[in-house]
Every structure is written in C-alpha cells, then in structure tokens.
Coordinates of C-alpha atoms and ligand atoms in Angstrom, one line a residue:
M1 CA 199.9 -13.5 -166.3
I2 CA 197.8 -10.6 -165.3
E3 CA 195.1 -13.2 -164.3
S4 CA 197.4 -14.3 -161.4
I5 CA 196.9 -10.9 -159.7
Q6 CA 194.9 -11.1 -156.5
L7 CA 194.0 -8.2 -154.3
D8 CA 193.1 -8.7 -150.6
K9 CA 190.5 -6.1 -149.6
N10 CA 190.8 -7.2 -146.0
S11 CA 194.5 -6.5 -145.8
N12 CA 195.7 -3.3 -144.2
R13 CA 198.0 -2.7 -147.2
H14 CA 196.6 -0.2 -149.7
L15 CA 195.0 -1.9 -152.8
Y16 CA 197.2 0.2 -155.2
I17 CA 200.3 -0.9 -153.3
Q18 CA 199.3 -4.6 -153.6
L19 CA 198.6 -4.1 -157.3
Y20 CA 201.9 -2.3 -157.9
S21 CA 203.9 -4.9 -156.0
Q22 CA 202.4 -7.8 -157.9
L23 CA 202.8 -6.1 -161.3
R24 CA 206.4 -5.1 -160.4
E25 CA 207.2 -8.7 -159.6
L26 CA 205.7 -10.0 -162.9
I27 CA 207.8 -7.4 -164.8
E28 CA 211.0 -8.0 -162.9
M29 CA 210.6 -11.8 -163.4
G30 CA 210.1 -11.3 -167.1
E31 CA 206.6 -12.7 -166.9
L32 CA 205.4 -9.5 -168.6
K33 CA 207.4 -9.0 -171.7
E34 CA 209.1 -5.7 -172.7
H35 CA 206.8 -3.3 -174.6
S36 CA 203.7 -5.5 -173.9
K37 CA 200.6 -3.5 -173.2
L38 CA 199.1 -3.5 -169.7
P39 CA 195.3 -3.6 -169.5
S40 CA 193.5 -0.3 -169.9
I41 CA 192.6 1.4 -166.6
R42 CA 188.9 1.0 -167.1
K43 CA 189.0 -2.7 -168.1
F44 CA 191.5 -3.6 -165.4
S45 CA 189.7 -1.9 -162.5
K46 CA 186.5 -3.6 -163.6
E47 CA 188.2 -7.0 -163.7
L48 CA 189.8 -6.5 -160.3
G49 CA 186.6 -5.0 -158.8
V50 CA 188.4 -1.8 -157.7
N51 CA 188.3 1.9 -158.3
N52 CA 190.0 3.4 -161.4
V53 CA 192.2 5.4 -159.0
T54 CA 193.7 2.2 -157.6
V55 CA 195.0 1.2 -161.1
V56 CA 196.1 4.8 -161.9
N57 CA 198.1 5.0 -158.7
A58 CA 199.7 1.6 -159.3
Y59 CA 200.7 2.5 -162.9
N60 CA 202.1 5.8 -161.7
L61 CA 204.3 4.1 -159.1
L62 CA 205.6 1.7 -161.8
E63 CA 206.2 4.6 -164.2
E64 CA 208.2 6.4 -161.5
E65 CA 210.5 3.4 -161.2
K66 CA 210.8 3.3 -165.0
L67 CA 209.2 -0.2 -165.1
V68 CA 206.5 1.0 -167.5
Y69 CA 206.1 3.9 -169.9
K70 CA 203.0 5.6 -171.2
K71 CA 202.1 6.5 -174.7
V72 CA 199.4 9.3 -175.0
G73 CA 196.2 7.8 -176.4
S74 CA 197.6 4.3 -176.5
G75 CA 198.0 3.1 -172.9
T76 CA 200.7 1.8 -170.6
F77 CA 203.5 -0.5 -171.7
V78 CA 206.2 -2.6 -170.0
A79 CA 209.5 -0.7 -170.3
P80 CA 212.6 -2.3 -171.7
K81 CA 215.1 -3.4 -169.0
E82 CA 217.2 -0.4 -168.1
I83 CA 220.8 -0.7 -169.3
V84 CA 222.9 -0.7 -166.2
Q85 CA 224.6 2.6 -166.1
D86 CA 228.4 2.3 -166.2
E87 CA 229.5 3.1 -162.7
E88 CA 232.1 5.5 -164.0
E89 CA 229.5 7.7 -165.5
I90 CA 227.6 8.2 -162.2
Y91 CA 227.4 11.9 -161.4
L92 CA 229.1 12.8 -158.2
D93 CA 228.5 16.2 -156.7
D94 CA 231.7 18.0 -155.9
D95 CA 230.4 18.9 -152.5
I96 CA 229.5 15.5 -151.2
Y97 CA 229.7 15.2 -147.5
I98 CA 233.1 14.3 -146.3
D99 CA 233.1 12.6 -142.9
E100 CA 235.3 13.4 -140.1
D101 CA 238.0 10.9 -140.8
T102 CA 238.5 12.2 -144.4
K103 CA 239.8 15.6 -143.6
F104 CA 243.4 14.8 -144.1
A105 CA 243.5 15.6 -147.9
D106 CA 244.3 18.9 -149.5
K107 CA 247.9 19.4 -148.5
K108 CA 250.7 20.7 -150.7
G109 CA 251.8 18.3 -153.5
M110 CA 248.7 16.1 -152.9
L111 CA 245.9 15.7 -155.3
K112 CA 242.6 17.4 -154.7
E113 CA 239.7 15.5 -153.1
D114 CA 237.8 15.1 -156.4
Q115 CA 240.9 13.6 -158.1
L116 CA 241.3 11.0 -155.5
I117 CA 239.8 7.5 -155.3
N118 CA 238.2 7.8 -151.9
F119 CA 238.5 4.8 -149.7
A120 CA 238.6 7.1 -146.6
T121 CA 235.0 8.0 -146.3
A122 CA 232.3 5.7 -145.1
A123 CA 229.6 8.1 -146.3
P124 CA 227.4 6.9 -149.2
T125 CA 227.5 8.9 -152.5
P126 CA 224.6 10.7 -154.1
D127 CA 224.1 8.1 -156.8
L128 CA 222.6 5.9 -154.2
F129 CA 220.1 8.4 -153.0
P130 CA 216.5 7.6 -154.0
I131 CA 215.5 11.0 -155.3
A132 CA 212.5 10.1 -157.5
P133 CA 210.5 8.3 -154.8
F134 CA 211.6 10.9 -152.2
K135 CA 210.2 13.6 -154.4
R136 CA 206.9 11.8 -154.8
L137 CA 206.5 11.1 -151.1
L138 CA 207.6 14.6 -150.2
N139 CA 204.9 16.1 -152.3
K140 CA 202.4 13.6 -150.8
V141 CA 203.3 14.8 -147.3
L142 CA 203.0 18.4 -148.4
D143 CA 199.6 17.8 -150.0
R144 CA 198.4 15.8 -147.0
D145 CA 199.8 17.8 -144.0
G146 CA 200.5 21.2 -145.4
G147 CA 201.8 23.6 -142.7
Y148 CA 201.6 21.0 -140.0
A149 CA 204.8 19.5 -141.3
F150 CA 206.6 22.8 -140.5
G151 CA 205.2 23.5 -137.1
Y152 CA 206.8 22.6 -133.8
Q153 CA 206.8 18.9 -133.4
K154 CA 206.9 16.5 -130.4
S155 CA 210.4 16.1 -129.0
Q156 CA 210.0 12.4 -128.9
G157 CA 209.4 12.3 -132.7
Y158 CA 206.5 11.9 -135.1
M159 CA 204.2 9.2 -133.7
P160 CA 203.4 7.4 -137.0
L161 CA 207.1 7.2 -137.8
R162 CA 207.8 5.7 -134.3
D163 CA 205.0 3.2 -135.1
S164 CA 206.6 2.3 -138.5
I165 CA 210.0 1.9 -136.8
S166 CA 208.6 -0.4 -134.1
K167 CA 207.3 -2.6 -137.0
Y168 CA 210.6 -2.4 -139.0
I169 CA 212.7 -3.2 -136.0
K170 CA 210.8 -6.4 -135.4
S171 CA 212.6 -7.9 -138.4
Y172 CA 215.7 -7.5 -136.3
D173 CA 214.1 -9.3 -133.4
I174 CA 213.8 -6.2 -131.4
D175 CA 210.5 -5.6 -129.6
A176 CA 210.2 -1.8 -129.0
K177 CA 207.1 -0.1 -127.7
L178 CA 206.2 3.3 -129.2
D179 CA 207.1 5.0 -126.0
E180 CA 210.6 3.5 -125.9
I181 CA 211.5 5.1 -129.3
Q182 CA 213.1 8.5 -129.5
I183 CA 213.8 10.1 -132.9
V184 CA 217.0 12.0 -133.1
S185 CA 218.8 14.2 -135.7
G186 CA 221.5 11.6 -136.6
A187 CA 223.3 9.0 -134.5
Q188 CA 225.9 11.6 -133.7
Q189 CA 223.3 13.6 -131.9
G190 CA 222.1 10.4 -130.3
I191 CA 225.6 9.8 -128.8
D192 CA 225.8 13.5 -127.8
I193 CA 222.4 13.5 -125.9
L194 CA 223.2 10.3 -124.2
A195 CA 226.6 11.7 -123.1
K196 CA 224.8 14.9 -121.9
T197 CA 222.3 12.7 -119.9
F198 CA 224.7 10.4 -118.2
L199 CA 228.2 12.0 -118.0
D200 CA 229.5 14.5 -115.5
Y201 CA 233.1 15.8 -115.4
G202 CA 235.5 12.9 -114.8
D203 CA 233.0 10.1 -115.2
T204 CA 234.3 6.9 -116.7
V205 CA 233.1 5.5 -120.1
F206 CA 234.3 2.3 -121.7
V207 CA 234.9 2.2 -125.4
E208 CA 236.3 -0.3 -127.9
R209 CA 239.8 0.2 -129.0
P210 CA 239.8 1.3 -131.9
T211 CA 236.4 3.0 -132.1
Y212 CA 234.4 5.6 -134.0
P213 CA 236.2 9.0 -133.6
G214 CA 232.9 11.0 -133.4
A215 CA 232.1 9.2 -130.2
I216 CA 235.5 9.8 -128.7
S217 CA 235.1 13.5 -129.5
V218 CA 231.7 13.7 -127.7
F219 CA 233.0 11.9 -124.6
K220 CA 236.1 14.2 -124.5
S221 CA 233.8 17.2 -124.8
R222 CA 232.1 16.0 -121.5
K223 CA 235.6 15.7 -120.0
A224 CA 235.0 12.0 -119.4
N225 CA 237.6 9.5 -118.4
I226 CA 237.7 7.3 -121.4
V227 CA 238.8 3.7 -120.8
D228 CA 239.6 1.5 -123.8
I229 CA 238.9 -2.2 -124.2
T230 CA 240.8 -4.0 -126.9
I231 CA 238.7 -5.3 -129.7
E232 CA 239.5 -8.7 -131.3
S233 CA 238.1 -10.2 -134.4
D234 CA 235.2 -11.7 -132.4
G235 CA 234.5 -8.7 -130.2
I236 CA 236.0 -6.9 -127.2
N237 CA 238.3 -8.8 -124.9
V238 CA 235.9 -9.8 -122.2
E239 CA 238.6 -10.6 -119.6
E240 CA 239.9 -7.1 -120.0
L241 CA 236.4 -5.7 -119.6
E242 CA 235.9 -7.8 -116.5
T243 CA 239.2 -6.6 -114.9
K244 CA 238.5 -3.0 -115.8
L245 CA 235.0 -3.2 -114.4
K246 CA 236.4 -4.2 -111.0
V247 CA 238.6 -1.1 -110.9
N248 CA 236.3 1.5 -112.5
K249 CA 232.6 2.3 -112.0
A250 CA 231.7 3.2 -115.6
K251 CA 228.6 5.2 -116.6
F252 CA 228.3 3.1 -119.7
L253 CA 230.0 0.9 -122.3
Y254 CA 229.8 2.2 -125.9
L255 CA 230.1 -0.5 -128.6
M256 CA 229.2 -1.6 -132.1
P257 CA 228.7 -5.3 -132.0
N258 CA 228.0 -5.7 -135.7
F259 CA 230.4 -4.7 -138.5
Q260 CA 232.2 -2.4 -136.1
N261 CA 233.6 0.9 -137.3
P262 CA 236.6 0.9 -138.1
T263 CA 237.4 -2.8 -138.0
G264 CA 234.4 -4.4 -139.6
Y265 CA 234.5 -7.1 -136.9
S266 CA 231.3 -8.6 -135.5
Y267 CA 230.9 -10.0 -132.0
S268 CA 230.5 -13.8 -131.5
Q269 CA 227.3 -14.9 -129.7
E270 CA 229.5 -16.1 -126.8
K271 CA 230.9 -12.7 -126.3
K272 CA 227.5 -11.0 -126.6
N273 CA 226.2 -13.3 -123.8
K274 CA 229.2 -12.7 -121.6
I275 CA 228.9 -8.9 -122.0
L276 CA 225.2 -9.0 -121.0
E277 CA 226.1 -11.2 -118.1
L278 CA 228.8 -8.7 -117.0
A279 CA 226.4 -5.8 -117.4
R280 CA 224.0 -7.6 -115.0
E281 CA 226.7 -8.4 -112.5
H282 CA 228.1 -4.8 -112.5
D283 CA 224.9 -2.9 -113.2
L284 CA 226.5 -1.6 -116.4
L285 CA 224.6 0.4 -119.0
I286 CA 225.4 -0.5 -122.6
I287 CA 225.1 1.9 -125.6
E288 CA 224.9 -0.1 -128.8
D289 CA 225.5 1.8 -132.0
D290 CA 224.2 -0.2 -134.9
C291 CA 224.7 1.6 -138.2
L292 CA 225.5 -1.2 -140.5
S293 CA 223.8 -4.5 -139.6
D294 CA 221.4 -4.0 -142.6
L295 CA 224.4 -4.4 -144.9
N296 CA 225.0 -8.2 -144.8
Y297 CA 226.7 -9.9 -147.6
G298 CA 226.3 -13.5 -146.5
A299 CA 227.3 -13.4 -142.8
N300 CA 225.1 -15.1 -140.2
K301 CA 222.1 -13.1 -139.1
K302 CA 223.5 -10.3 -137.0
L303 CA 221.5 -10.1 -133.8
S304 CA 221.9 -7.0 -131.7
L305 CA 222.5 -6.9 -128.0
K306 CA 219.3 -5.0 -127.7
S307 CA 217.3 -8.0 -129.1
Q308 CA 218.8 -10.1 -126.3
D309 CA 218.5 -7.6 -123.5
T310 CA 215.8 -8.9 -121.1
E311 CA 216.7 -6.4 -118.3
G312 CA 216.6 -3.1 -120.0
R313 CA 220.4 -2.5 -119.9
V314 CA 220.9 -1.6 -123.5
I315 CA 220.2 1.7 -125.3
Y316 CA 220.2 1.1 -129.0
I317 CA 221.1 3.7 -131.6
K318 CA 220.3 3.3 -135.3
S319 CA 221.3 5.8 -138.0
F320 CA 219.6 6.1 -141.4
S321 CA 222.8 7.9 -142.7
K322 CA 224.5 4.8 -144.2
I323 CA 221.5 3.1 -145.5
F324 CA 219.4 6.1 -146.7
M325 CA 220.6 9.7 -146.9
P326 CA 223.0 11.3 -144.4
G327 CA 221.7 14.8 -145.2
L328 CA 218.3 14.0 -143.7
R329 CA 219.9 13.8 -140.3
L330 CA 217.7 11.0 -139.1
A331 CA 218.3 8.2 -136.5
F332 CA 216.5 6.7 -133.6
L333 CA 217.1 5.4 -130.1
I334 CA 215.4 2.6 -128.3
I335 CA 215.5 3.4 -124.6
P336 CA 214.6 1.4 -121.5
Q337 CA 211.7 3.1 -119.8
R338 CA 213.5 4.2 -116.7
Y339 CA 215.9 6.4 -118.7
F340 CA 213.3 7.8 -121.1
N341 CA 212.4 11.1 -119.5
D342 CA 216.0 12.2 -118.8
I343 CA 217.0 11.5 -122.3
L344 CA 213.9 13.3 -123.7
L345 CA 214.9 16.3 -121.7
S346 CA 218.4 16.3 -123.2
K347 CA 216.9 16.0 -126.7
Y348 CA 214.6 18.9 -125.9
M349 CA 217.6 21.0 -124.7
S350 CA 219.6 20.1 -127.8
D351 CA 217.3 21.1 -130.6
I352 CA 213.7 20.6 -129.3
F353 CA 212.8 18.2 -132.1
T354 CA 214.0 16.6 -135.3
D355 CA 212.8 18.0 -138.6
G356 CA 209.1 17.1 -139.0
L357 CA 209.0 17.1 -142.7
V358 CA 211.7 14.4 -143.2
Q359 CA 210.2 12.3 -140.4
R360 CA 206.9 12.3 -142.3
V361 CA 208.6 11.4 -145.6
L362 CA 210.5 8.5 -144.0
D363 CA 207.3 7.3 -142.4
L364 CA 205.7 7.0 -145.9
Y365 CA 208.8 5.1 -147.1
F366 CA 207.9 2.4 -144.6
R367 CA 204.1 2.6 -145.1
E368 CA 204.3 2.4 -148.9
E369 CA 206.9 -0.3 -148.8
V370 CA 209.5 1.7 -150.7
W371 CA 211.8 1.0 -147.9
E372 CA 212.6 -2.6 -148.7
K373 CA 213.5 -1.6 -152.2
Q374 CA 215.8 1.1 -151.0
I375 CA 217.6 -1.2 -148.6
S376 CA 217.9 -4.0 -151.1
K377 CA 219.3 -1.6 -153.8
V378 CA 221.9 -0.2 -151.4
E379 CA 222.8 -3.7 -150.1
K380 CA 223.3 -5.1 -153.6
T381 CA 225.5 -2.2 -154.7
Y382 CA 227.7 -2.5 -151.6
Q383 CA 227.9 -6.2 -151.9
K384 CA 229.2 -5.9 -155.5
R385 CA 231.8 -3.4 -154.3
Y386 CA 232.7 -5.5 -151.3
E387 CA 233.3 -8.6 -153.5
V388 CA 235.5 -6.7 -155.9
M389 CA 237.3 -5.2 -152.9
I390 CA 238.1 -8.5 -151.3
K391 CA 239.1 -10.1 -154.6
S392 CA 241.4 -7.1 -155.4
L393 CA 243.0 -7.2 -151.9
K394 CA 243.6 -10.9 -152.1
S395 CA 245.2 -10.8 -155.5
N396 CA 247.3 -7.6 -155.1
L397 CA 248.3 -7.2 -151.4
P398 CA 251.7 -8.7 -150.3
V399 CA 251.3 -11.8 -148.1
E400 CA 252.5 -9.9 -145.1
I401 CA 249.3 -7.9 -144.8
N402 CA 246.5 -9.4 -142.7
F403 CA 242.8 -8.7 -143.0
N404 CA 239.6 -10.3 -142.0
P405 CA 236.8 -10.2 -144.6
P406 CA 233.9 -8.9 -142.6
L407 CA 231.1 -10.2 -144.9
G408 CA 229.1 -7.0 -144.2
G409 CA 229.2 -3.3 -143.5
L410 CA 231.4 -0.7 -145.3
N411 CA 234.8 -1.1 -143.8
I412 CA 237.8 -3.3 -144.1
W413 CA 240.7 -3.1 -141.6
L414 CA 244.2 -3.8 -142.8
E415 CA 247.0 -4.7 -140.4
L416 CA 250.4 -3.8 -141.7
P417 CA 253.6 -5.4 -140.4
E418 CA 255.0 -3.6 -137.2
G419 CA 257.1 -0.6 -138.2
I420 CA 255.1 0.2 -141.3
S421 CA 253.2 3.5 -140.8
G422 CA 249.6 3.8 -141.9
K423 CA 250.0 7.5 -141.9
K424 CA 253.0 7.3 -144.3
I425 CA 251.0 5.1 -146.6
H426 CA 248.1 7.5 -146.4
D427 CA 250.4 10.5 -147.3
K428 CA 252.0 8.7 -150.2
G429 CA 248.5 7.6 -151.4
L430 CA 247.3 11.2 -151.6
K431 CA 250.1 11.9 -154.0
E432 CA 249.3 8.9 -156.1
G433 CA 245.6 9.2 -156.4
I434 CA 244.0 7.4 -153.4
N435 CA 242.7 8.5 -150.1
I436 CA 242.6 6.0 -147.2
A437 CA 242.0 6.4 -143.5
P438 CA 245.1 5.9 -141.4
G439 CA 244.2 3.6 -138.5
Q440 CA 245.6 6.0 -135.8
V441 CA 242.6 8.4 -136.0
F442 CA 240.4 5.7 -134.5
Y443 CA 242.3 5.4 -131.2
N444 CA 241.8 7.3 -128.0
S445 CA 245.0 6.0 -126.5
Q446 CA 247.8 3.5 -127.3
R447 CA 247.5 4.4 -131.0
E448 CA 248.5 1.6 -133.4
E449 CA 250.3 3.1 -136.3
N450 CA 250.3 0.1 -138.5
K451 CA 246.6 0.0 -139.4
L452 CA 244.5 1.3 -142.3
R453 CA 240.7 1.5 -142.8
L454 CA 239.4 1.1 -146.3
S455 CA 235.7 1.9 -147.0
I456 CA 233.6 0.9 -150.0
A457 CA 230.9 3.6 -149.5
A458 CA 232.2 6.1 -152.1
V459 CA 234.1 4.1 -154.7
T460 CA 233.0 2.4 -157.9
T461 CA 234.1 -1.2 -158.7
K462 CA 236.5 0.2 -161.3
E463 CA 238.0 2.6 -158.8
I464 CA 238.4 -0.2 -156.3
E465 CA 240.4 -2.3 -158.8
T466 CA 242.6 0.7 -159.8
G467 CA 243.0 2.0 -156.2
I468 CA 243.9 -1.3 -154.6
K469 CA 246.7 -1.8 -157.2
I470 CA 248.1 1.7 -156.2
L471 CA 247.8 0.9 -152.5
S472 CA 249.5 -2.5 -152.9
K473 CA 252.3 -0.9 -154.9
I474 CA 252.9 1.7 -152.1
I475 CA 252.8 -1.0 -149.4
K476 CA 255.3 -3.1 -151.3
E477 CA 257.6 -0.1 -151.6
E478 CA 257.4 0.5 -147.9
L479 CA 258.1 -3.1 -147.1
S480 CA 261.2 -3.1 -149.3
N481 CA 262.4 0.2 -147.7
Q482 CA 261.9 -1.4 -144.3
E483 CA 264.1 -4.4 -145.3
Y484 CA 266.7 -1.9 -146.5
D485 CA 266.6 0.1 -143.3
W486 CA 267.0 -3.1 -141.3
D487 CA 270.1 -4.1 -143.2
N488 CA 271.6 -0.7 -142.5
S489 CA 270.8 -0.9 -138.8
I490 CA 272.9 -4.0 -138.3
M491 CA 276.0 -2.6 -140.0
P492 CA 277.5 -1.0 -137.0
L493 CA 277.8 -4.4 -135.3
I494 CA 280.9 -5.3 -137.4
Ligands
LIG501 C1 229.6 4.2 -135.7 C2 228.9 5.5 -136.1 N1 228.1 6.1 -135.3 C3 227.5 7.2 -135.6 C4 227.8 7.9 -136.8 C5 227.1 9.2 -137.1 O1 226.0 9.0 -137.9 P1 224.9 10.1 -138.2 O2 225.2 10.5 -139.6 O3 223.6 9.4 -138.1 O4 225.0 11.2 -137.3 C6 228.7 7.3 -137.7 C7 229.1 8.0 -138.9 O5 230.0 7.7 -139.6 C8 229.3 6.1 -137.3 O6 230.2 5.5 -138.1

C-alpha cells in the first residue's frame, strides 16, 4: 500500500504534510493493518527521494493523533483503532464557560449547574477542544516567532491569518481580499465595534424577532431604537421588513440567515434575494452573523448573503467559538472597503488588537490542514447528538408541541401551546435535573412566553435521551394542568 504514496514536490503543500495525509488515509481506511510496521525512516526517505526530516515529521504528526505508536529500537507501528470513549466518561471541567442565556440556574430548591443536563448553553464543552494539536502548533509558533508573538500587533490582524481566512472562506463562495478582513476578539466584540461605528443615540436598527440576546444588549447599550422583524421558518417576514423600511431609516439590519440563534431556522433563497433587493432599494446595510453554517447535517448548502452581495452592502461576522474554542476569543469580519477605516478605528479604540499568539496558532491550523479535521470532528459529534435529539423529541413529546428540525447548527426551537409558559417549564426543569433556555430571553419586545430553546452543544447522547424524557414529562404535566384550569374557568357560567 505504501507504494501508492506519491509526493508532489511542485505543490505548495509541505512534503511532510502530504506524506502524513496519505498515510493517515491508508490507516483510516484500514489499508494499513493494526500493528503493522511502517518503513524505517532511512529506507522510506530514500524510496520517496526526500529528506529524513520529512518522514520524521509525518510520523510525529501521526503519533500525535494516536494513529501510530513507536517502540524504541524497533520502529513505528500502526496503532489499534481507538476504542470510542463512552461519552459519559468525558471529563468536563466544573468551570466551563456558561453563556449568557444560562444564568438562570442556582436558585433555592434547584439543582446546581453541574448536576443538571444542560440544554441551555450553546457553548461547546472542553472534550471537543483539540488540545494536542494546539499544543504542538503553539510550541511551533513560540519556536518560530519568539517574542514577536507577544509584541503589539496590527489592529487589522495578523496578515498570514487573514490570508488563510481568505482561502478558507472561498469554500463558502465568499471572495474576500486581505484588506477586507478584520480580525476581532470574538463575534461579540465584532457586533460591539460595528455598533460603536454606526450607531448614535436613538438610531434605528432592525433585528430578527427572536434574536441573539448578546446583540440586543449591545444595541441597547448604544441607546438605539431597536425594531423587530418577525422571523418565520424560512426567514424574516419580508413584507414586514418592507413596511418598516418605509417608516424608519435604519442604520443596519442584523440577522443570522443560516441556522439562526435561537430558532435554528434558515432563510430560503427567495427571501435572501428579496432582502438584498430591499437593501439596494433602501440603501440598507446588513450585518450578517454566521456562527453556525459549518455545522450542516444534511441540509442544502447554506450560502451566506455575503456570498451573493455584489454591491458591498453586507458586513459578515464569523466566530470561531462554536466550531473551535470560545476561550481563544477569535472571530473575523469581512467589510466592504468603504467602511473599513471607520471600523478599524473602532477596533483600535476597543482593544488595539486581538491576541497575536492565538492568531498565529490558528493560522498554522489552516496551513497545516489540521483545520479540516477539527471541523469534521466537531460536525460529526454534533450530528450524532442532533440525530438523537430529534429522535428523542419525536418519540417523547406530546403531539401538541411543534418544532422544525433545522438539519444543522446547535439549536432547536420548541413551540408550546398558547398559555403554557416556557419559564415555568424551565423552573420545573431545574428541580428535576435539566436546564433549558426559556424562549422569552431572546426577545427584545413582544415576548412570546410559550417558546423554548434546546441546544446540543453541551450534552452527551445519553443525557439527551434522559433529559428529553424529563422535559416531555414536565410538558405533559403542564398540558394536563392547563386542561384542568380550563375546566374550572367555565364553572361560573352555570
Ligand atoms: C449569534 C451569535 N453571535 C455572536 C456570539 C458571540 O460569539 P463569540 O464567542 O465569538 O463572541 C454568539 C454566542 O453565542 C452567538 O450565538
């Protein structure tokens, strides 16, 4: 099998990366059997016509990923397939980041955060964080750049990383030049510096209803006039947008066209076209927050508005928090040229630059092609959880409960019958071992009390099965209480 390996010396991929990728494929496909010996470094490098170091580096990468093991004095061998760790045994740090819509727990009589099955947070858990490759690439950056990684950096971001991002984003059909990319310290900062750039006291912004609460908080902090546009299962109601555009001159429209937070809804192509058309007619700027389109479990390819924006009306935000590690605080913006300098100034005023060390490490993730592996691991894990979630919901929830399987992202939005309070279900859940996000926290106005958001980011498949049974039991109890209340309410008529 080894004979099939071919290295291309004219390619701009490193030879050791080419060798590593091909060997990895042979191992993963079972073409190289467990415990079989790989060629010795000297023999292999001679056969391939490369330096010894090329083979050493490729073997080291494979060892790091536990695909091979080394025996001193004997050589390098294909490792046995790792037994998949039982999800229940995954170590979870007590102090995992709890995002803003999870703060409801910890009241009297309710279980503590670590005793709860946590459907409320959309933040990934530490078991998904790629610590081993991160350590290697971190050391590589330190060896390579030394103190430069810790000096003041350019406010726009580390140039090689911007270059890697412009290549990565091509797979999403977005063509971004290096000088349109701005690195920021998380998407939340991205939203904040855009608000700082564009909003003055009393300015109008349009948002989806419901929407991401972190954005509402930012717009409120600028004392903006927030106008909601109702979201439907195929995107915002465009007639409502059109009517409101005639009355209000908005500074921008903030939206999440793919796997929206909290609903999981994705916009139809028809609505995307219409929104771009309205943006043209009304000279409207769009801020597109795209956290989750990488997590697709079988939906059609999710094109962004940015990829279809021919007139420079869309500012695109992408966070690495959900698909990589939130603690790195890394995200980027793609900004039409005419806004670039103003936004750069806001970024400078916020924190001057984003951590240079983590930018360098992320850049190596892209350059050494560790990135694809990371994304595919995260996507596979979430897809498994998603499938278990949908199956559990379908087989346990009472028929009165509606939901739309989103086929991607991290969130599922449940609609309860009118009169059933999401907050009450949430409070009961905390006493019975589950934490869910009551829908009301995602509204700026006209709160809908009968909604719930369930996330798959921080729950194992076993927890999903157990947790959804608990949730269904609570909902059934509420439904029967409601019937009971209704009976009482008609009694005075006789
Ligand atoms: C839609 C949306 N935008 C932005 C953010 C903030 O992301 P970051 O961690 O990159 O600041 C979140 C986090 O949950 C989110 O859901």
